[in-house]
Coordinates of N, CA and C in Angstrom, one line a residue:
M1 N 0.8 -1.2 0.0 CA 0.0 0.0 0.0 C 0.9 1.2 0.0
V2 N 0.6 2.2 -0.9 CA 1.3 3.4 -0.9 C 0.4 4.5 -0.6
M3 N 0.8 5.4 0.3 CA -0.1 6.6 0.6 C 0.8 7.8 0.5
S4 N 0.2 8.8 -0.1 CA 0.9 10.1 -0.1 C 0.0 11.2 0.3
F5 N 0.5 12.2 0.9 CA -0.3 13.3 1.3 C 0.5 14.6 1.3
L6 N -0.2 15.7 1.2 CA 0.4 17.0 1.2 C 0.1 17.7 2.6
M7 N 1.1 18.5 3.0 CA 0.9 19.2 4.2 C 1.3 20.7 4.0
L8 N 0.5 21.6 4.4 CA 0.8 23.0 4.3 C 1.2 23.5 5.7
L9 N 2.5 23.9 5.8 CA 3.0 24.4 7.1 C 3.7 25.7 6.9
N10 N 3.3 26.7 7.5 CA 3.9 28.1 7.4 C 4.1 28.5 5.9
G11 N 3.0 28.2 5.2 CA 3.0 28.6 3.8 C 3.8 27.7 2.8
L12 N 4.5 26.7 3.3 CA 5.2 25.8 2.5 C 4.5 24.5 2.3
V13 N 4.5 23.9 1.1 CA 3.9 22.7 0.8 C 4.9 21.6 0.9
S14 N 4.6 20.5 1.6 CA 5.5 19.4 1.8 C 4.7 18.1 1.3
A15 N 5.4 17.2 0.7 CA 4.8 15.9 0.3 C 5.4 14.8 1.2
Y16 N 4.6 13.9 1.6 CA 5.0 12.8 2.4 C 4.5 11.5 1.7
I17 N 5.4 10.5 1.7 CA 5.1 9.3 1.0 C 5.3 8.2 2.1
L18 N 4.3 7.3 2.3 CA 4.4 6.2 3.2 C 4.1 5.0 2.4
R19 N 4.9 3.9 2.6 CA 4.7 2.7 1.9 C 5.0 1.5 2.8
D20 N 4.4 0.4 2.5 CA 4.6 -0.8 3.3 C 5.1 -2.0 2.4
R21 N 5.5 -1.7 1.2 CA 6.1 -2.7 0.4 C 7.3 -2.2 -0.4
V22 N 8.1 -3.1 -0.9 CA 9.3 -2.7 -1.6 C 9.1 -2.9 -3.1
E23 N 9.4 -1.9 -3.9 CA 9.3 -2.0 -5.4 C 10.7 -2.2 -6.0
D24 N 10.7 -2.8 -7.1 CA 12.0 -3.0 -7.8 C 12.5 -1.7 -8.3
P25 N 13.6 -1.2 -7.8 CA 14.1 0.1 -8.2 C 14.5 0.2 -9.7
G26 N 14.8 -1.0 -10.3 CA 15.2 -1.0 -11.7 C 14.0 -1.0 -12.6
S27 N 12.8 -1.0 -12.1 CA 11.6 -1.0 -13.0 C 11.3 0.3 -13.6
D28 N 10.9 0.3 -14.8 CA 10.6 1.6 -15.5 C 9.1 1.9 -15.3
A29 N 8.3 1.0 -14.8 CA 6.9 1.2 -14.7 C 6.5 2.3 -13.7
Y30 N 7.3 2.5 -12.7 CA 7.0 3.5 -11.7 C 8.2 4.3 -11.4
G31 N 8.0 5.6 -11.2 CA 9.1 6.5 -10.8 C 8.6 7.9 -10.5
P32 N 9.5 8.7 -10.0 CA 9.0 10.1 -9.7 C 8.7 10.8 -11.0
P33 N 7.9 11.9 -10.9 CA 7.5 12.6 -12.1 C 8.8 13.5 -12.6
K34 N 8.7 13.8 -13.8 CA 9.8 14.7 -14.4 C 9.2 15.8 -15.2
I35 N 9.5 17.0 -14.8 CA 8.9 18.2 -15.5 C 9.7 18.4 -16.7
I36 N 9.0 18.5 -17.9 CA 9.7 18.8 -19.2 C 9.4 20.1 -19.7
A37 N 8.5 20.9 -19.2 CA 8.2 22.3 -19.6 C 7.6 23.0 -18.4
P38 N 8.0 24.2 -18.1 CA 8.8 25.0 -18.9 C 10.3 24.6 -18.8
T39 N 11.1 24.9 -19.8 CA 12.5 24.5 -19.8 C 13.4 25.5 -19.2
G40 N 13.1 26.8 -19.2 CA 14.0 27.8 -18.7 C 13.6 28.2 -17.3
T41 N 14.2 29.3 -16.8 CA 13.9 29.8 -15.5 C 13.2 31.2 -15.6
T42 N 13.1 31.7 -16.8 CA 12.4 33.0 -16.9 C 11.5 32.9 -18.2
V43 N 10.4 33.6 -18.1 CA 9.5 33.7 -19.3 C 9.2 35.2 -19.5
N44 N 9.3 35.6 -20.8 CA 9.1 37.0 -21.1 C 7.6 37.3 -21.1
A45 N 7.2 38.4 -20.5 CA 5.9 38.9 -20.4 C 5.8 40.4 -20.6
E46 N 4.6 40.8 -21.2 CA 4.4 42.2 -21.5 C 3.3 42.8 -20.6
L47 N 3.7 43.9 -19.9 CA 2.7 44.6 -19.0 C 1.4 44.8 -19.7
G48 N 0.3 44.5 -19.0 CA -1.0 44.8 -19.5 C -1.6 43.7 -20.5
K49 N -0.7 42.8 -20.8 CA -1.2 41.7 -21.8 C -1.5 40.4 -21.0
S50 N -2.2 39.5 -21.6 CA -2.5 38.2 -21.0 C -1.3 37.3 -21.3
L51 N -1.3 36.2 -20.5 CA -0.2 35.2 -20.6 C -0.7 33.9 -20.1
K52 N -0.2 32.8 -20.8 CA -0.5 31.4 -20.3 C 0.8 30.7 -20.2
L53 N 1.1 30.2 -19.0 CA 2.3 29.4 -18.7 C 1.8 28.0 -18.7
T54 N 2.6 27.1 -19.2 CA 2.3 25.7 -19.2 C 3.4 24.9 -18.4
C55 N 2.9 24.1 -17.5 CA 3.7 23.1 -16.9 C 3.4 21.7 -17.4
Q56 N 4.3 21.0 -17.8 CA 4.1 19.6 -18.4 C 5.1 18.7 -17.8
A57 N 4.7 17.5 -17.4 CA 5.6 16.5 -16.8 C 5.2 15.1 -17.3
I58 N 6.2 14.2 -17.3 CA 6.0 12.8 -17.4 C 5.6 12.3 -16.0
T59 N 4.5 11.7 -15.9 CA 4.0 11.3 -14.6 C 4.8 10.3 -13.8
G60 N 5.4 9.3 -14.5 CA 6.1 8.3 -13.9 C 5.2 7.1 -13.5
Y61 N 3.9 7.3 -13.7 CA 2.9 6.3 -13.4 C 2.0 6.0 -14.6
P62 N 1.6 4.8 -14.9 CA 0.8 4.5 -16.1 C -0.7 5.0 -16.0
D63 N -1.1 5.4 -14.8 CA -2.5 5.9 -14.7 C -2.5 7.4 -14.3
K64 N -3.7 8.0 -14.5 CA -3.8 9.4 -14.2 C -4.3 9.7 -12.8
F65 N -4.5 8.7 -12.0 CA -5.0 8.9 -10.7 C -3.9 9.1 -9.6
S66 N -2.7 8.7 -10.0 CA -1.6 8.7 -9.0 C -0.8 10.0 -9.0
T67 N -1.0 10.9 -9.8 CA -0.2 12.1 -10.0 C -1.0 13.4 -9.8
I68 N -0.5 14.3 -9.1 CA -1.2 15.7 -9.0 C -0.2 16.7 -9.5
I69 N -0.7 17.8 -10.0 CA 0.1 18.9 -10.5 C -0.6 20.2 -10.0
Y70 N 0.2 21.2 -9.6 CA -0.4 22.5 -9.2 C 0.7 23.6 -9.3
W71 N 0.2 24.8 -9.3 CA 1.1 26.0 -9.3 C 1.1 26.7 -8.0
L72 N 2.2 27.3 -7.6 CA 2.4 28.1 -6.4 C 2.9 29.5 -6.8
A73 N 2.6 30.5 -6.0 CA 3.2 31.8 -6.2 C 3.9 32.2 -4.9
N74 N 5.2 32.3 -4.9 CA 6.0 32.5 -3.7 C 5.6 31.5 -2.6
Q75 N 5.5 30.2 -3.0 CA 5.3 29.1 -2.1 C 3.9 29.1 -1.4
E76 N 2.9 29.8 -2.0 CA 1.5 29.8 -1.6 C 0.7 29.4 -2.8
F77 N -0.5 28.9 -2.4 CA -1.4 28.4 -3.5 C -1.9 29.6 -4.3
I78 N -2.1 29.5 -5.6 CA -2.5 30.5 -6.5 C -3.8 31.2 -6.0
E79 N -4.8 30.4 -5.7 CA -6.1 31.0 -5.3 C -6.0 31.8 -4.0
D80 N -5.0 31.6 -3.2 CA -4.8 32.4 -1.9 C -4.1 33.7 -2.2
V81 N -3.2 33.7 -3.2 CA -2.4 34.9 -3.6 C -3.3 35.8 -4.5
F82 N -4.0 35.2 -5.4 CA -4.7 36.0 -6.4 C -6.2 35.7 -6.2
E83 N -6.8 36.3 -5.2 CA -8.2 36.0 -4.8 C -9.2 36.6 -5.9
N84 N -8.7 37.5 -6.7 CA -9.6 38.1 -7.7 C -9.6 37.4 -9.0
S85 N -9.0 36.2 -9.1 CA -8.9 35.4 -10.2 C -8.2 36.0 -11.5
R86 N -7.4 37.0 -11.2 CA -6.7 37.6 -12.4 C -5.6 36.6 -12.8
V87 N -5.2 35.8 -11.9 CA -4.2 34.7 -12.2 C -4.9 33.4 -11.7
K88 N -5.1 32.4 -12.5 CA -5.7 31.2 -12.1 C -5.1 30.0 -12.8
E89 N -5.3 28.8 -12.2 CA -4.9 27.6 -12.8 C -5.9 27.0 -13.7
G90 N -5.5 26.4 -14.8 CA -6.4 25.7 -15.7 C -6.6 24.3 -15.1
Q91 N -7.3 23.5 -15.9 CA -7.6 22.1 -15.5 C -6.4 21.2 -15.8
E92 N -6.3 20.1 -15.1 CA -5.3 19.1 -15.4 C -5.6 18.4 -16.8
I93 N -4.6 18.2 -17.6 CA -4.8 17.6 -18.9 C -3.8 16.4 -18.9
F94 N -4.3 15.2 -19.3 CA -3.5 14.0 -19.4 C -3.4 13.6 -20.8
V95 N -2.2 13.2 -21.3 CA -2.0 12.8 -22.6 C -1.1 11.6 -22.6
T96 N -1.3 10.6 -23.4 CA -0.4 9.4 -23.5 C 0.3 9.5 -24.8
E97 N 1.6 9.5 -24.7 CA 2.5 9.5 -25.9 C 3.6 8.5 -25.7
N98 N 3.8 7.7 -26.7 CA 4.9 6.7 -26.7 C 4.9 5.8 -25.4
G99 N 3.7 5.5 -24.9 CA 3.6 4.7 -23.7 C 3.8 5.4 -22.4
K100 N 4.0 6.7 -22.5 CA 4.2 7.5 -21.3 C 3.0 8.4 -21.1
T101 N 2.7 8.6 -19.8 CA 1.5 9.5 -19.5 C 2.1 10.8 -19.1
L102 N 1.6 11.8 -19.8 CA 2.0 13.2 -19.5 C 0.9 13.9 -18.8
I103 N 1.2 14.8 -17.9 CA 0.2 15.7 -17.2 C 0.6 17.1 -17.5
Q104 N -0.4 18.0 -17.7 CA 0.0 19.4 -17.8 C -1.1 20.3 -17.2
K105 N -0.7 21.5 -16.8 CA -1.7 22.4 -16.2 C -1.2 23.8 -16.6
Y106 N -2.1 24.6 -17.0 CA -1.8 26.0 -17.3 C -1.9 26.9 -16.1
L107 N -1.2 28.0 -16.2 CA -1.3 29.1 -15.3 C -1.7 30.3 -16.1
E108 N -2.9 30.9 -16.0 CA -3.4 31.9 -16.9 C -3.5 33.3 -16.2
F109 N -2.9 34.3 -16.8 CA -2.9 35.6 -16.4 C -3.8 36.4 -17.3
T110 N -4.9 37.1 -16.8 CA -5.7 37.9 -17.7 C -5.0 39.2 -18.0
E111 N -4.1 39.6 -17.1 CA -3.4 40.9 -17.3 C -2.1 40.8 -16.5
I112 N -1.0 41.1 -17.1 CA 0.3 41.1 -16.4 C 0.4 42.5 -15.7
R113 N 0.8 42.5 -14.4 CA 0.9 43.7 -13.7 C 2.4 43.8 -13.1
P114 N 2.8 45.0 -12.8 CA 4.2 45.1 -12.3 C 4.6 44.2 -11.2
G115 N 3.8 43.9 -10.2 CA 4.1 43.0 -9.1 C 4.3 41.6 -9.5
D116 N 3.8 41.2 -10.7 CA 4.0 39.8 -11.2 C 5.5 39.5 -11.4
F117 N 6.3 40.5 -11.7 CA 7.7 40.4 -12.0 C 8.5 40.1 -10.8
K118 N 7.9 40.2 -9.6 CA 8.6 40.0 -8.3 C 8.2 38.7 -7.7
I119 N 7.4 37.9 -8.4 CA 6.9 36.6 -7.8 C 7.6 35.4 -8.4
N120 N 7.9 34.5 -7.6 CA 8.4 33.2 -8.0 C 7.2 32.2 -8.2
F121 N 7.1 31.8 -9.5 CA 6.0 30.9 -9.8 C 6.6 29.5 -9.9
T122 N 6.0 28.5 -9.1 CA 6.5 27.2 -9.1 C 5.5 26.2 -9.5
C123 N 5.9 25.3 -10.4 CA 5.0 24.2 -10.7 C 5.5 23.0 -9.9
A124 N 4.6 22.3 -9.3 CA 4.9 21.1 -8.5 C 4.1 19.9 -9.0
V125 N 4.8 18.8 -9.2 CA 4.2 17.6 -9.6 C 4.6 16.5 -8.6
L126 N 3.6 15.7 -8.1 CA 3.8 14.7 -7.1 C 3.1 13.4 -7.5
N127 N 3.8 12.3 -7.2 CA 3.2 11.0 -7.3 C 3.7 10.2 -6.1
P128 N 3.2 9.0 -5.9 CA 3.6 8.2 -4.7 C 5.1 7.9 -4.6
T129 N 5.9 8.0 -5.6 CA 7.3 7.8 -5.5 C 8.2 9.0 -5.5
G130 N 7.6 10.2 -5.6 CA 8.5 11.4 -5.5 C 7.8 12.6 -6.1
S131 N 8.6 13.6 -6.2 CA 8.1 14.9 -6.7 C 9.1 15.6 -7.6
S132 N 8.6 16.6 -8.3 CA 9.5 17.4 -9.2 C 8.9 18.8 -9.1
V133 N 9.8 19.8 -9.0 CA 9.3 21.2 -9.0 C 10.2 22.0 -10.0
K134 N 9.6 23.1 -10.5 CA 10.2 24.0 -11.4 C 9.8 25.4 -11.1
T135 N 10.7 26.3 -10.8 CA 10.4 27.7 -10.4 C 10.8 28.6 -11.6
I136 N 9.9 29.5 -11.9 CA 10.2 30.5 -13.0 C 9.9 31.9 -12.5
T137 N 10.4 32.9 -13.1 CA 10.0 34.2 -12.9 C 9.7 34.9 -14.2
L138 N 8.9 35.9 -14.2 CA 8.6 36.6 -15.4 C 9.6 37.8 -15.6
A139 N 10.0 38.0 -16.9 CA 10.9 39.0 -17.2 C 10.1 40.0 -18.1
E140 N 10.3 41.3 -17.9 CA 9.5 42.3 -18.7 C 10.1 42.3 -20.1
M141 N 9.2 42.1 -21.0 CA 9.6 42.0 -22.4 C 9.7 43.4 -23.0
Q142 N 10.8 43.7 -23.8 CA 10.9 44.9 -24.5 C 10.4 44.7 -25.9
V143 N 9.3 45.4 -26.2 CA 8.6 45.3 -27.4 C 9.3 46.0 -28.5
G144 N 9.8 45.2 -29.5 CA 10.4 45.8 -30.7 C 11.6 46.7 -30.4
G145 N 12.2 46.5 -29.3 CA 13.4 47.3 -28.9 C 13.1 48.8 -28.6
L146 N 11.8 49.1 -28.6 CA 11.4 50.5 -28.3 C 11.4 50.7 -26.8
I147 N 11.6 51.9 -26.3 CA 11.5 52.2 -24.9 C 10.1 52.7 -24.6
T148 N 9.5 52.0 -23.6 CA 8.1 52.4 -23.3 C 8.1 53.6 -22.4
S149 N 6.9 54.2 -22.3 CA 6.7 55.4 -21.5 C 7.0 55.1 -20.0
K150 N 6.8 53.9 -19.6 CA 7.1 53.5 -18.2 C 8.6 53.5 -18.0
Q151 N 9.4 53.1 -19.0 CA 10.8 53.1 -18.9 C 11.3 54.5 -18.9
L152 N 10.7 55.4 -19.7 CA 11.1 56.8 -19.8 C 10.9 57.4 -18.4
G153 N 9.9 57.1 -17.7 CA 9.6 57.6 -16.4 C 10.6 57.3 -15.4
R154 N 11.3 56.1 -15.6 CA 12.3 55.7 -14.6 C 13.7 56.3 -14.9
R155 N 13.9 56.9 -16.1 CA 15.2 57.5 -16.4 C 15.2 58.9 -15.9
S156 N 16.4 59.4 -15.6 CA 16.5 60.8 -15.2 C 16.5 61.6 -16.5
K157 N 16.0 62.8 -16.4 CA 15.9 63.7 -17.6 C 17.2 64.3 -17.9
V158 N 17.6 64.1 -19.1 CA 18.9 64.7 -19.6 C 18.6 65.8 -20.6
Q159 N 19.2 66.9 -20.4 CA 18.9 68.0 -21.3 C 20.0 68.3 -22.3

């Protein structure tokens, strides 16, 4: 029997796995999840625009009931940080490719705001044998190399 559960303590999410049997460590059938997207640590975003981040992982399990996926903002649940639903998680999506089960979940921003560039967004994927996390930050995108009015306001005036 394998049991896993999550615990939220002081704003941090921890996963615990309890088991009463031994599995063959050489077996490919079961293993910890592996995040395959996003691949980098920053994602370009434009102020005032919408954005959809995708977290995708190989589940490490042949069924879709043994793996969970979720997003965090500075180690807190998205719905606790963004109570106005400006930023929200999409539904879990499962896909089977080449005999492997993939899980993905979107993080959708209806509008990028300046404070979003100061937040660490973390995708966490857990199954009974382990977990995988990927943290990204948003980087303000420079549109067409032009300086925006916001950037001009930050510069000192030169005459």
